[in-house]
C-alpha angles and dihedrals in degrees: 000000000000126000127208133187116254112222117215123206130157088321134011119292115194114219105352148340123315139190126223088250085065095060111103102187143328110244129172126230114196120207112199129207090244134099110230120226118182113191089359091297118117106165133084108245113203092202093058096049115023102061125125132204124264133016117291123250111244095248092049099047096087088046092054092046092052085060089052092244132117135174113293102176135018135177111236155014090254117271087008094148097055093039091058098044089059095043113123126224118256107263089214100045120042120229093014131105121258107260092209096058092095098041088082105108092215089055089044091055091055095050107070119004092122097047088051090049090055099043087050094058099034132101094240132346101245089140123157118213118202113199120217099225094177101087125080139165120261093257092062115092108237097153090123092056110046090259097299110093133034115261086221101063093198085062090057088046094049090053088055094050095052090048090058089044085056092050090049091050096049096042093041091236103322096122122163113274091234139037128194106199094211137003120244098337090174091067092054089066094143094062099022132050126193091251085061094039092050095045092048093053092048096049091045091049092050094050095042098049088051095064108017142047096234138127116238116214132192172205086016091197124182122192102017087073086075104029103040090118096058118119095011093313091306086145091050090053087068093049086047090051090052092051092048087056099040109033103115092027107059118053102207137031112226136192146150125245125195143163125207136222118230114196123190114173108298099350137064142186136198122231135175147065105337128116113356105020091046094053086045092053094049093047090051089050095049096040093053092045090051088046090055105039106010093244137068131255128230117252129216119195098200095181132022141157136056117001126163126025112210122199093014139061104272090202094050116098110255135157090221090057088044089052096043092053091052098044097045093051089050091051095048091049094049089055094045091053092056088054099051092132086073109023115083098185144331139217124203117222092241122118134200093243125337099182114108140118110340092000112081103171134107101186094116094034130116091195145013113254086261090054104259110146120244123209089265090079083075087083095059093037087057091056095036098107099056096065092121144346097042125115130186126265125204119260135173135195130224112282093212100138093256141110107272118235100182123067112201136199138170137197136173136193122210088193098053094030091231136137115195123192117199127202129182116189121211092182124103084217139070111269133201116224128194114205109204118187104207114247087354089276083163128020106202120201122170119006144155127267125204115181144167118213145148129263132213093266090053092255118144113236132192126198124192132208100341110173120253133181115209088179092067092041095046094235098313127127128177125222117202116224114306094352129160117206141165121198119208122203128175109248118179109229093243087066095054120105121285097201136053127218108217111200122203125174126222116196130214122259094248141043132203093025111189118239110228113165120343104304128066117189128201140159133237120189123214130195119227110276151096121303122183101174140002143181125190122215118204122186122204132184125194140149117284093234086065119095110212146113144186105275102182144319133239113211109190087342090307109129112230120192108161112103150126133204125236116241118276112206092175097071084083091063111101092199097057114104097187141049109222102189138181123216117194116199130187111236120195108226090229096078089060122112125188108258124004115025112193111225121188121186111207117203126200090236144033112256133189091191138041135069146237099232100191140339117214124188111200109198130191135210126190117227130175113262132226102212091198091061093052 
């Protein structure tokens, strides 16, 4: 871990000096005197947000726990492939696996010792088990799937159920709370179609729910998250088909979300899902679920972070790969924490150590095999202080009609007497950020800044607890390019908010509304109740050769003009053929009516193609708070 000096001028500069020419924009972040609950939950839960991928090696378990992280997802059970290939046929049921095979104590002892070791030393067992489902003994007919999946889907589901029974027996009932039946089946299109994938998940859910207290998650898709809108949402149609066949059977909708690093000479770019496409995809999933069932479905992001490296060897040691791994993990986590109403939990794709026989790389590793920390530990160091006792504070970005390049969060702890403002910059330039504490509910003076940024040689650098003085800078901080920072201020508990804003989302009656002309209409139904704030997200997709934008909305004939766009990193992807954008408008609750509310989306130009993929109204209701419970 490297340290660098932080330079202070008239305002805080994160990570080094800057010139006026470096400043990209001036933006305002408002911090409100309100706790922020989403889906009724106001607290930061370390067990939901601080998990990493894979089972930790014995010698690295203490190292990971010191970072306040433990394993959140693992492929298994252990030795699954070899066990399944040797699995005999049931002598009493032709074509099905012998149910007594894993009752053998010797086999049980080989099945899950590493899993047990990890959960015995973890904070809380919230593990996601992802089954392989692509290995079968020779007596199983797999001819329709190139030898990798059973022709009889019920047989494949039976193997999964009996594997879970084996885990149940060898752990004396301490099974993982979540199961994903197969990993990224959408990328295995050559051997699996979505009819098979859907049937498999439904059958697994039926068999497991009949025996175990477990949540079945799926479809665990990868690239579809980012590219669902391609070819007039033809990719999404497969996801919708899956949901049609599994809603009411699976418990959780799971998927992966990544950004990529593109290197060209001495320049680089990031492309991928976060932030706009990730939010658009989540809103589409939830809007569709709401449309079909009248309720939302919990989400699990079982892998996220940095994926491909284009123009450079992704396995070679490199400071820019280290930085992008940390930076993308941070960016995705900022987005996730703003969507807590929908996301049940998330697992970052970082491992205790991935280096081993035949795989000599540490680019996703927190430690070397012998326990020396890599730069990647900076990700967990950044979030270390939020292990427990912190609750979310409401923030708002500036509704200036522009694409926002700073993602804000805020948390306070009544037990530690601290308020922390967190900022993540998507900009390649320095940015001036004005922190406004609404109605001066607190007036911070000096505090401490912890930041991760990139230096000229592309090395990631983290600085801890550098002194800042907001009184001198009149509330202004300046973020260096692509910096992630949190700023901590002492706040007596009697100055903390006395009310909580509880947010609840209501979705439109339609998804994938075609754009014909320059106006699209939809309806959102609201129950009778008190609403103290609201914001409306509109997701749009059209071809990149179209020149258009959302101009304004009307909500029950009231014109709304104040909005910002979420940051679209995929605009830097030369292979992308569409823009999938998210426009967030502020909505005065005074325009609401009980029942159907009429929304019209007005565009700057007429169009014959394109879609409004979803419309989401996030409403807020103020409730009295009990500080002792926060």
